[in-house]
Coordinates of C-alpha atoms in Angstrom, one line a residue:
M26 CA 157.5 51.8 67.4
T27 CA 160.0 51.9 70.3
R28 CA 159.6 49.7 73.3
P29 CA 158.4 52.5 75.6
L30 CA 155.7 53.5 73.1
R31 CA 154.6 49.9 72.6
F32 CA 154.3 49.5 76.4
L33 CA 152.3 52.8 76.7
A34 CA 149.9 51.7 73.9
L35 CA 149.4 48.3 75.5
A36 CA 148.7 49.9 78.9
L37 CA 146.2 52.3 77.2
C38 CA 144.4 49.5 75.5
C39 CA 144.2 47.5 78.7
W40 CA 142.7 50.6 80.5
L41 CA 140.2 51.2 77.7
L42 CA 139.0 47.6 77.1
P43 CA 136.9 47.4 80.3
W44 CA 135.4 50.8 79.6
L45 CA 134.5 50.0 76.0
A46 CA 133.1 46.6 77.1
H47 CA 130.4 48.4 79.1
A48 CA 129.4 50.7 76.2
Q49 CA 125.7 50.5 75.7
V50 CA 124.2 50.9 72.2
Q51 CA 120.5 51.9 72.1
A52 CA 118.4 51.2 69.0
S53 CA 115.1 52.9 68.1
L54 CA 112.9 53.6 65.2
D55 CA 111.6 57.1 64.3
R56 CA 108.1 55.7 64.3
S57 CA 106.2 52.5 65.4
T58 CA 103.9 52.3 62.4
A59 CA 104.4 53.1 58.7
Q60 CA 102.7 52.6 55.3
L61 CA 104.1 50.4 52.6
G62 CA 106.4 52.6 50.5
D63 CA 107.4 54.8 53.4
T64 CA 111.0 55.3 54.5
V65 CA 111.7 54.7 58.2
T66 CA 114.9 55.5 60.1
L67 CA 116.7 53.1 62.4
N68 CA 118.7 55.2 64.9
L69 CA 121.6 53.7 66.9
R70 CA 122.9 55.8 69.8
S71 CA 125.7 55.6 72.3
Q72 CA 126.9 58.0 75.0
T73 CA 130.3 56.3 75.6
A74 CA 132.1 55.7 72.3
P75 CA 131.7 56.3 68.5
L76 CA 129.7 53.6 66.8
A77 CA 131.2 51.2 64.3
A78 CA 129.2 50.3 61.1
P79 CA 126.6 47.7 62.1
D80 CA 126.1 44.4 60.3
L81 CA 122.8 45.0 58.4
S82 CA 122.6 41.6 56.6
P83 CA 119.8 40.4 59.0
L84 CA 117.5 43.1 57.6
S85 CA 117.6 42.0 53.9
A86 CA 114.6 39.8 54.2
D87 CA 112.1 42.6 55.2
F88 CA 113.8 45.9 54.4
E89 CA 115.7 47.7 51.6
V90 CA 118.6 49.7 52.9
L91 CA 118.5 53.2 51.2
G92 CA 121.3 55.0 53.0
K93 CA 123.5 55.4 56.1
S94 CA 124.7 58.4 58.1
S95 CA 126.7 59.0 61.3
G96 CA 127.4 61.9 63.6
S97 CA 127.6 63.2 67.2
T98 CA 125.7 65.7 69.3
T99 CA 127.2 67.7 72.3
S100 CA 124.9 69.1 74.9
F101 CA 125.3 70.9 78.3
V102 CA 122.7 70.3 81.0
N103 CA 123.2 71.9 84.4
G104 CA 126.9 72.4 83.6
Q105 CA 127.5 68.8 82.6
R106 CA 128.8 68.1 79.1
T107 CA 127.3 65.1 77.4
V108 CA 128.3 63.7 74.0
E109 CA 125.9 61.4 72.1
Y110 CA 127.1 59.4 69.1
S111 CA 124.5 58.3 66.5
Y112 CA 124.3 56.1 63.4
G113 CA 121.2 56.3 61.2
V114 CA 120.0 53.8 58.6
A115 CA 117.2 54.7 56.1
L116 CA 115.0 51.6 55.5
R117 CA 112.1 50.9 53.2
P118 CA 109.7 48.0 54.2
L119 CA 109.3 45.4 51.5
H120 CA 105.9 44.0 52.6
Q121 CA 103.0 44.6 55.0
G122 CA 102.6 43.1 58.5
T123 CA 104.5 43.2 61.7
L124 CA 108.2 43.4 60.7
R125 CA 110.9 42.5 63.2
I126 CA 114.2 44.2 63.3
P127 CA 116.4 41.5 65.0
P128 CA 119.4 42.3 67.3
L129 CA 122.2 43.9 65.4
T130 CA 125.9 43.5 66.1
V131 CA 127.7 46.9 66.6
G132 CA 131.3 46.4 67.5
N133 CA 131.2 44.2 70.6
E134 CA 127.6 45.2 71.5
T135 CA 124.3 43.8 70.5
T136 CA 121.1 46.0 70.2
Q137 CA 117.7 45.1 71.4
P138 CA 115.1 43.8 68.9
L139 CA 112.4 46.2 67.5
T140 CA 109.1 45.8 65.7
L141 CA 107.4 47.9 63.0
E142 CA 103.8 47.8 61.9
V143 CA 103.5 48.2 58.2
T144 CA 100.0 48.9 56.7
A145 CA 98.7 49.3 53.2
P146 CA 99.2 52.7 51.5
S147 CA 96.5 55.3 52.0
A148 CA 94.1 55.4 49.1
T149 CA 92.7 58.9 49.3
G150 CA 91.7 60.9 46.2
Q151 CA 94.4 63.5 46.9
A152 CA 97.1 60.8 47.1
A153 CA 96.0 59.3 43.7
T154 CA 96.0 62.6 41.7
G155 CA 97.2 65.6 43.7
P156 CA 100.8 66.8 43.5
V157 CA 100.6 67.9 47.2
F158 CA 98.6 66.4 50.1
V159 CA 98.8 66.1 53.9
E160 CA 98.4 63.0 56.1
A161 CA 98.0 62.9 59.9
A162 CA 98.1 59.9 62.2
I163 CA 97.6 59.6 66.0
D164 CA 99.0 57.0 68.3
P165 CA 97.4 55.4 70.3
S166 CA 93.8 55.4 69.2
H167 CA 92.5 55.6 72.8
A168 CA 94.1 57.0 75.9
Y169 CA 93.7 58.4 79.4
V170 CA 93.7 62.0 80.7
G171 CA 97.3 63.1 81.1
Q172 CA 98.7 60.4 78.8
Q173 CA 100.9 61.5 75.9
L174 CA 99.6 61.0 72.4
S175 CA 102.0 61.1 69.4
L176 CA 100.6 63.0 66.4
S177 CA 102.5 62.6 63.1
V178 CA 101.8 65.1 60.2
K179 CA 103.3 64.3 56.8
L180 CA 103.4 66.7 53.8
Y181 CA 103.7 64.9 50.4
Y182 CA 104.8 66.8 47.3
T183 CA 106.2 66.0 43.9
A184 CA 107.8 69.3 42.8
N185 CA 109.6 72.2 44.4
L186 CA 107.6 74.5 46.8
A187 CA 107.8 78.1 47.6
N188 CA 106.2 80.2 50.4
A189 CA 105.2 76.9 52.0
S190 CA 103.4 77.0 55.4
L191 CA 102.3 73.9 57.3
G192 CA 99.9 74.8 60.2
D193 CA 100.3 73.5 63.8
P194 CA 97.4 71.8 65.5
R195 CA 95.3 73.9 67.8
I196 CA 93.1 71.8 70.1
D197 CA 91.0 73.1 73.0
G198 CA 91.8 71.3 76.3
V199 CA 95.0 69.7 75.0
D200 CA 98.6 70.7 75.6
V201 CA 100.4 70.6 72.2
S202 CA 104.2 70.8 71.7
R203 CA 106.7 69.9 69.0
I204 CA 109.1 67.0 69.6
G205 CA 112.3 66.7 67.5
G206 CA 113.0 68.3 64.2
D207 CA 111.4 67.8 60.7
T208 CA 112.3 64.6 59.0
D209 CA 112.8 64.4 55.2
Y210 CA 112.5 61.2 53.2
Q211 CA 110.8 59.7 50.1
A212 CA 107.7 57.5 49.9
E213 CA 105.7 55.8 47.2
R214 CA 101.9 56.3 46.9
N215 CA 100.0 54.6 44.1
G216 CA 103.1 54.0 42.0
R217 CA 104.3 57.6 42.3
I218 CA 107.4 58.8 44.3
Y219 CA 106.8 61.7 46.7
N220 CA 109.1 63.8 48.8
V221 CA 107.9 63.8 52.4
I222 CA 108.4 66.2 55.3
E223 CA 107.3 64.7 58.6
R224 CA 106.6 66.7 61.8
R225 CA 105.8 65.2 65.2
Y226 CA 103.8 66.6 68.1
V227 CA 103.2 65.7 71.7
L228 CA 99.6 65.9 72.7
V229 CA 98.5 65.7 76.4
P230 CA 94.7 65.8 76.8
Q231 CA 93.5 67.5 80.0
R232 CA 89.9 66.2 80.1
A233 CA 87.9 63.0 79.3
G234 CA 85.6 62.6 76.3
E235 CA 86.0 62.4 72.6
L236 CA 89.0 64.3 71.3
T237 CA 88.7 65.7 67.8
I238 CA 91.9 66.8 66.0
P239 CA 90.9 69.2 63.2
P240 CA 92.5 69.1 59.8
I241 CA 96.1 70.4 59.5
P242 CA 96.2 73.0 56.7
F243 CA 99.0 73.6 54.1
Q244 CA 99.4 76.5 51.8
G245 CA 102.2 77.3 49.3
D246 CA 103.3 77.8 45.7
L247 CA 104.0 74.8 43.5
L248 CA 106.9 75.6 41.1
D249 CA 106.8 74.1 37.6
P250 CA 110.4 73.7 36.2
N251 CA 108.9 74.2 32.7
D252 CA 107.3 77.5 33.5
P253 CA 109.6 80.5 33.1
D254 CA 107.8 82.4 35.8
S255 CA 108.7 79.8 38.3
F256 CA 112.3 81.0 38.1
L257 CA 111.1 84.2 39.8
G258 CA 109.2 82.4 42.5
M259 CA 105.9 82.9 40.8
G260 CA 104.5 79.4 41.1
A261 CA 100.9 78.2 41.1
P262 CA 99.1 78.5 44.5
V263 CA 98.3 75.1 46.1
S264 CA 96.7 74.1 49.3
A265 CA 95.8 70.9 51.1
Q266 CA 94.8 69.6 54.5
S267 CA 94.7 66.4 56.4
R268 CA 91.6 64.5 57.4
P269 CA 90.2 65.1 60.9
L270 CA 91.0 62.5 63.6
S271 CA 89.2 61.5 66.7
V272 CA 90.5 59.7 69.9
M273 CA 88.5 58.6 72.9
I274 CA 90.0 59.9 76.1
N275 CA 89.2 58.0 79.3
A276 CA 89.2 59.4 82.9
A277 CA 91.5 58.0 85.6
P278 CA 90.0 54.8 87.2
S279 CA 87.5 55.7 89.9
D280 CA 89.4 53.6 92.5
W281 CA 92.7 55.3 91.9
G282 CA 92.8 57.1 95.2
S283 CA 94.6 60.3 96.2
A284 CA 98.0 59.5 94.7
A285 CA 99.2 61.6 91.8
W286 CA 97.9 60.3 88.5
L287 CA 100.9 59.2 86.4
P288 CA 99.9 57.5 83.1
A289 CA 103.2 56.4 81.5
R290 CA 104.7 53.8 79.2
K291 CA 107.5 53.2 81.7
L292 CA 108.5 54.7 85.0
S293 CA 111.6 54.1 87.2
L294 CA 112.7 55.3 90.7
T295 CA 116.3 55.1 91.9
L296 CA 118.2 56.2 95.0
D297 CA 122.0 56.7 94.4
G298 CA 124.9 57.5 96.7
L299 CA 124.0 55.0 99.5
P300 CA 127.0 54.5 101.8
D301 CA 128.5 51.1 102.2
A302 CA 126.6 49.2 104.9
A303 CA 129.8 47.8 106.3
T304 CA 131.2 51.3 106.9
P305 CA 129.6 53.0 109.9
L306 CA 128.6 56.6 109.8
R307 CA 129.3 59.3 112.4
V308 CA 127.1 61.7 114.2
G309 CA 127.3 65.1 112.5
Q310 CA 129.2 63.8 109.5
P311 CA 127.1 64.4 106.4
F312 CA 126.7 62.1 103.3
N313 CA 124.8 62.7 100.1
L314 CA 121.8 60.8 98.5
T315 CA 120.3 61.4 95.0
L316 CA 116.7 60.4 94.3
S317 CA 115.8 60.2 90.6
M318 CA 112.5 59.5 88.7
E319 CA 112.3 58.9 84.9
A320 CA 109.1 58.3 83.0
T321 CA 108.5 57.6 79.3
G322 CA 105.4 59.3 77.9
L323 CA 105.3 62.0 80.6
P324 CA 107.1 65.4 80.6
F325 CA 109.0 66.3 83.8
E326 CA 106.3 69.0 84.5
A327 CA 103.8 66.2 85.1
L328 CA 106.1 64.3 87.6
P329 CA 105.7 65.1 91.3
S330 CA 108.5 66.8 93.3
L331 CA 110.9 64.4 95.0
S332 CA 111.4 64.2 98.8
L333 CA 112.7 61.7 101.3
P334 CA 110.5 60.2 104.0
A335 CA 111.0 61.6 107.5
L336 CA 114.3 60.3 109.0
D337 CA 114.4 59.3 112.6
G338 CA 117.7 60.5 114.0
A339 CA 118.9 62.6 111.0
T340 CA 118.1 65.7 109.1
A341 CA 117.9 66.0 105.2
Y342 CA 118.9 69.2 103.5
P343 CA 117.7 69.2 99.8
D344 CA 119.8 70.7 97.0
K345 CA 118.5 72.4 93.9
P346 CA 116.4 70.0 91.8
V347 CA 117.5 69.0 88.3
T348 CA 114.8 68.5 85.7
G349 CA 114.6 68.0 81.9
N350 CA 113.0 66.3 78.9
R351 CA 114.4 64.3 76.1
A352 CA 113.0 62.5 73.0
D353 CA 113.0 58.8 72.6
G354 CA 111.6 58.4 69.1
P355 CA 108.0 59.8 69.1
W356 CA 107.9 59.7 73.0
V357 CA 109.0 62.3 75.5
V358 CA 111.0 61.1 78.5
G359 CA 110.7 63.3 81.6
R360 CA 113.3 63.2 84.4
R361 CA 113.4 64.7 87.9
Q362 CA 116.5 64.4 90.2
Q363 CA 116.9 65.7 93.7
A364 CA 120.0 65.5 95.8
F365 CA 120.0 65.6 99.7
A366 CA 122.7 66.2 102.3
I367 CA 121.9 63.8 105.2
V368 CA 123.3 64.7 108.6
P369 CA 123.0 62.0 111.3
G370 CA 121.9 63.5 114.7
K371 CA 122.3 60.6 117.1
A372 CA 124.1 57.3 117.4
G373 CA 122.3 54.0 116.7
T374 CA 120.6 52.6 113.6
L375 CA 119.6 55.1 110.9
T376 CA 116.8 53.8 108.7
V377 CA 116.0 55.3 105.3
P378 CA 112.4 54.1 104.8
A379 CA 111.2 52.5 101.6
I380 CA 110.0 55.0 98.9
T381 CA 107.1 54.1 96.6
V382 CA 105.4 55.7 93.7
K383 CA 102.2 54.5 92.2
W384 CA 101.7 54.9 88.5
W385 CA 99.5 53.6 85.6
N386 CA 101.1 51.5 82.9
V387 CA 99.3 52.5 79.7
L388 CA 100.7 49.6 77.8
T389 CA 99.3 46.9 80.1
G390 CA 96.3 48.9 81.4
R391 CA 96.9 48.3 85.1
A392 CA 98.5 50.1 88.1
E393 CA 102.1 49.4 89.1
T394 CA 104.4 50.6 91.8
A395 CA 108.0 51.8 91.5
T396 CA 109.9 51.1 94.8
V397 CA 113.2 52.0 96.4
P398 CA 113.7 49.4 99.2
E399 CA 114.4 50.3 102.9
H400 CA 118.0 50.8 103.9
Q401 CA 119.6 50.7 107.3
F402 CA 123.0 52.1 108.5
T403 CA 125.0 52.1 111.7
V404 CA 125.7 55.5 113.1
L405 CA 128.5 55.9 115.7
S406 CA 128.9 58.8 118.1
A407 CA 131.0 61.8 117.1
S408 CA 134.7 61.2 116.6
G409 CA 136.5 61.2 119.9
A410 CA 139.8 59.7 121.2
P411 CA 141.5 57.2 118.8
A412 CA 141.0 53.5 119.4
P413 CA 143.7 52.0 121.7
V414 CA 146.5 50.1 119.9
V415 CA 146.5 46.3 120.7
T416 CA 149.9 45.0 121.6
P417 CA 151.0 41.4 122.4
P418 CA 151.5 40.5 126.0
A419 CA 155.1 40.5 127.2
T420 CA 156.6 37.1 127.8
A421 CA 158.6 36.1 130.9
G422 CA 162.1 37.4 130.7
S423 CA 161.4 39.6 127.7
S424 CA 163.6 42.7 127.4
A425 CA 161.5 44.4 124.7
P426 CA 160.7 48.1 125.4
A427 CA 157.2 49.3 126.2
A428 CA 154.9 50.1 123.2
T429 CA 155.1 53.6 121.9
S430 CA 153.0 55.5 119.3
S431 CA 154.8 53.6 116.6
P432 CA 152.8 50.6 115.2
A433 CA 153.4 47.3 116.8
V434 CA 153.8 44.0 115.1
V435 CA 151.4 41.4 116.7
A436 CA 152.5 37.8 116.5
E437 CA 149.9 35.0 116.9
G438 CA 150.9 31.8 118.7
N439 CA 154.7 31.8 119.1
S440 CA 157.2 34.3 117.8
A441 CA 159.2 31.8 115.7
P442 CA 157.9 33.2 112.3
A443 CA 159.0 36.7 113.3
R444 CA 162.6 35.6 113.7
S445 CA 162.8 34.7 110.0
L446 CA 161.9 38.3 108.9
P447 CA 164.7 40.5 107.4
W448 CA 165.3 42.7 110.4
S449 CA 167.2 45.3 108.4
W450 CA 164.1 46.1 106.3
I451 CA 161.9 46.2 109.4
A452 CA 164.4 48.6 111.0
L453 CA 164.3 50.9 108.0
G454 CA 160.5 50.7 107.8
S455 CA 160.3 51.7 111.5
L456 CA 162.6 54.6 110.9
G457 CA 160.5 55.8 108.0
L458 CA 157.3 55.6 110.0
W459 CA 159.0 57.5 112.9
L460 CA 160.0 60.3 110.5
V461 CA 156.5 60.5 109.1
T462 CA 155.1 60.6 112.6
V463 CA 157.5 63.5 113.5
L464 CA 156.6 65.4 110.3
L465 CA 152.8 65.0 111.0
G466 CA 153.4 66.2 114.5
V467 CA 155.2 69.3 113.3
V468 CA 152.4 70.1 110.8
W469 CA 149.7 69.6 113.5
W470 CA 151.6 71.8 115.9
R471 CA 152.0 74.6 113.4
R472 CA 148.3 74.5 112.4
R473 CA 147.3 74.6 116.1
A474 CA 149.6 77.5 116.8
S475 CA 148.1 79.5 113.9
R476 CA 144.6 79.2 115.2
P477 CA 143.3 82.2 117.2
A478 CA 141.9 80.1 120.1
P479 CA 141.5 76.3 120.7
I480 CA 138.0 74.8 120.3
A481 CA 136.9 71.9 122.5
T482 CA 136.1 68.7 120.6
A483 CA 134.2 65.6 121.5
G484 CA 136.2 63.7 124.1
S485 CA 138.4 66.6 125.2
T486 CA 138.1 69.2 128.0
A487 CA 137.3 72.9 127.2
T488 CA 140.3 75.3 127.4
L489 CA 138.2 78.5 127.3
S490 CA 136.1 80.1 129.9
A491 CA 132.4 80.8 129.1
R492 CA 133.2 84.5 128.7
E493 CA 136.2 83.9 126.4
A494 CA 134.1 81.3 124.3
K495 CA 131.3 83.8 123.9
Q496 CA 133.6 86.5 122.7
A497 CA 135.2 84.1 120.3
F498 CA 131.8 83.2 118.9
L499 CA 130.7 86.8 118.5
R500 CA 134.0 87.6 116.7
A501 CA 133.4 84.6 114.4
V502 CA 129.9 85.9 113.6
R503 CA 131.5 89.2 112.5
E504 CA 134.5 87.9 110.6
A505 CA 134.4 84.2 109.9
D506 CA 132.4 81.8 107.7
V507 CA 129.5 79.6 108.8
T508 CA 131.7 76.6 109.6
E509 CA 133.8 78.6 112.0
Q510 CA 130.6 80.1 113.5
A511 CA 129.2 76.7 114.1
H512 CA 132.4 75.5 115.8
R513 CA 132.6 78.5 118.0
L514 CA 128.9 78.2 119.1
L515 CA 129.4 74.5 120.0
A516 CA 132.6 75.3 121.9
W517 CA 130.8 78.0 123.9
A518 CA 127.8 75.7 124.7
R519 CA 130.2 73.0 125.9
T520 CA 131.8 75.3 128.4
E521 CA 128.4 75.3 130.2
R522 CA 127.2 71.8 129.3
P523 CA 130.2 69.6 128.4
A524 CA 127.9 66.6 127.5
L525 CA 126.7 68.2 124.3
R526 CA 128.3 66.7 121.2
H527 CA 126.8 68.6 118.3
L528 CA 124.6 71.6 117.4
D529 CA 121.4 69.4 117.1
A530 CA 121.9 68.4 120.7
V531 CA 122.4 72.1 121.7
S532 CA 119.2 73.1 119.9
A533 CA 117.3 70.3 121.7
A534 CA 118.5 71.5 125.1
L535 CA 117.4 75.1 124.4
A536 CA 114.0 76.6 125.4
S537 CA 114.2 79.7 123.1
S538 CA 112.4 79.5 119.8
E539 CA 114.6 82.4 118.5
Q540 CA 117.8 80.4 119.3
H541 CA 116.2 77.3 117.7
A542 CA 115.7 79.2 114.5
A543 CA 119.2 80.7 114.6
I544 CA 120.8 77.2 114.9
D545 CA 118.5 75.8 112.1
A546 CA 119.6 78.7 109.8
L547 CA 123.2 78.1 110.6
Q548 CA 122.9 74.3 109.8
R549 CA 121.1 75.1 106.6
A550 CA 123.9 77.3 105.4
R551 CA 126.5 74.7 106.3
Y552 CA 125.0 71.7 104.4
A553 CA 122.5 73.1 101.8
T554 CA 124.8 74.4 98.9
S555 CA 122.1 76.6 97.4
A556 CA 121.2 78.4 100.6
H557 CA 122.3 81.9 101.5
A558 CA 124.5 82.8 104.5
P559 CA 122.5 83.4 107.7
D560 CA 121.9 87.0 108.9
R561 CA 124.9 87.8 111.1
Q562 CA 123.1 90.4 113.1
A563 CA 120.2 88.0 113.8
L564 CA 122.6 85.3 114.8
A565 CA 124.5 87.5 117.2
A566 CA 121.3 89.0 118.7
A567 CA 119.9 85.5 119.4
F568 CA 122.8 84.6 121.7
A569 CA 123.7 88.1 123.0
S570 CA 122.2 87.3 126.4
G571 CA 123.6 83.8 126.6
F572 CA 121.9 80.4 126.3
A573 CA 118.3 79.9 127.3
W574 CA 118.6 76.3 128.6
R575 CA 115.6 74.1 129.3
S576 CA 115.0 73.4 133.0
E577 CA 114.3 69.7 132.3
A578 CA 116.9 67.2 131.1
S579 CA 115.0 66.2 128.0
P580 CA 112.3 67.5 125.6
P581 CA 108.7 67.1 126.6
A582 CA 107.1 63.7 125.7
G583 CA 105.9 63.5 122.1
Q584 CA 108.2 66.4 120.9
E585 CA 111.1 65.7 118.6
P586 CA 114.5 67.3 119.3
L587 CA 114.4 68.9 115.8
P588 CA 111.2 69.0 113.8
P589 CA 111.5 67.5 110.3
L590 CA 112.4 70.1 107.7
Y591 CA 110.6 68.5 104.8
P592 CA 107.8 66.3 106.2
F593 CA 106.1 65.4 102.9
T594 CA 107.0 62.0 101.2
L595 CA 106.1 60.2 98.0
R596 CA 103.6 57.3 98.3

C-alpha cells in the first residue's frame, strides 16, 4: 500500500472510530415466558453498524445454542431511510426457573441483561398423544382498560400439513391485531419433538370486567409419508383448538382525573432543537422545535396529539405530525412526533413552559409523569445597524490614520507586543481583507441594483412614498411569492408608521379583522411548510383601501396582540 493510501485509510479509521464507539446494540427475547423444551430466540439489533458475532459462552450454564443467523432490514418512513442490522441466536432452556441472560459482548459494545421465565411443559391430553395440537397463552394475567395484552398462539405438529388454516381470535369489545410474522422452531413435549409455528397478537380491551378468549381453531390435512395418496395431497383431515383463556380487566383508577388514560410499560417525552441559551434570538427570526412521545405497550393511535403550551411573545406554527408503530418483541411501541416553527414577536425573555404528561405505569401499578422542563431564551430586537467597531484610543503624538471599515487590532496595556509581530504578514492580511471587502461590496451593489425597488428595513429610512409602496405591494401580490409579499406589506406599513418592526406589530396596530386574518394567513404560508399559499385576491382586497389603523396607541387591556393559534396543551 502506498503512503497516500495508508494515510487515507488512517484518516478514515480515525473518522469512523468515534462513530462506531457510540453504536448501540439492543438485545431482546421473542417472548418473556417459555416452557421447558421450547426454543426461544435472542435478537440483537443495531441501527448504526453491522453486528459482529457475540461471545455466547456466558449462556452455556442455562441454555443450549441451537443456531445463529444474521441479516439487515431497510425501511422508509416519511421519506427517511433506516437500516437495521440484526443477529439472531436460537436457544433452548436447560432447566426451569427464572433464567438470566447476562450482558453479552458484541464488538466494543455490551448488551443489557435479560430474564426468561421457564415453566414445566404443558401436560394436556392432546400434547401426550395427538400429532397436532394448539396452545394459547396471554400476558399479563390481569390488566387495565386500554392496556396492551400479548396473546401467543402456537401450533404443534409432527408431520407435514396441507390445507392448513389457523384461525384468528375474535373477541367482542377488544381491538385485535397481528404483531410481527410467524416464528418457526422446534419444541419437546413429553419426550416427543414437535415442529412449532408461533403467532402473536396485540389485544387492547375497551371495557372492564372478565375477558374470555375463546378457543383458537385449527383445521388441515395431515400427510403420512407412508401413504401413497399423501403424494397427491390427499391426507387425513385433522383439527385441534386451544383451551379458552380468561383475564380480569380493571377500570382506570377512580381518582385519575380528566387527563388522558395512558396505561403503558414505559413512556418518554422529549423536546429537541432547543437553541443554545448563550446565543440570543431575534424578533421575527424563526427557529424549529420537535416534540416527541414514545410509549411501550400503546399504539400511536392511543397517544394524544402533541402541542406546545401558549408562548408569551412568540407564535408557534405546527408542521405535519409524524406517527408510527414498531414491535419490541411481543410489545408494540407507539410514537408521535410534532415539529413547530417558532417565530418570536417581541424582544425580552421568551419562556417555553414545562410540558407534562401523566401516565399509568402498568409494571409498578402507579401513576407517573413524563416532563420536559421549562426553558428560557433571550430575544433581541430585529436586526438593525451593525454594532460599532471598538478601536484603541490614539496616544499623544501618534500619526496612525483614523479607523476605517477594515478590522482594527486592539492592543491591551502598551503597544510593545505589537512591535514584535511580522509586519509583512500583517500587511498582506490587511490587503486580503480589503480585497474581500471590495468584492462583497460589488456583489451587494449588483444585488441591490437588480431589485425592482428598495424595501425599508429596521433601522433605516423608507425610500418609497406611501403610494409607491402600495403599488409595489399589490404588484408583489400578483407576481411574487409569499416572502416578497410580506416584505412589501411591511415596507408599505412603515411609510405610514416607521416604528413598526415586523408584521406581528402591524397586525396589532390594525383595527380591521379582515386585515388581521390576511396577515395571519400570510404568516402561516411563510412558516408552516404544509400550508397552502394565501388567496391573492383576498389579500389584495383586504388592503385595497389602505390600512385601518387603531385610534389608540396600544391594544385594549386584556387583549393579546396576536391570539394564540393553538391554545391547547398537554398536561
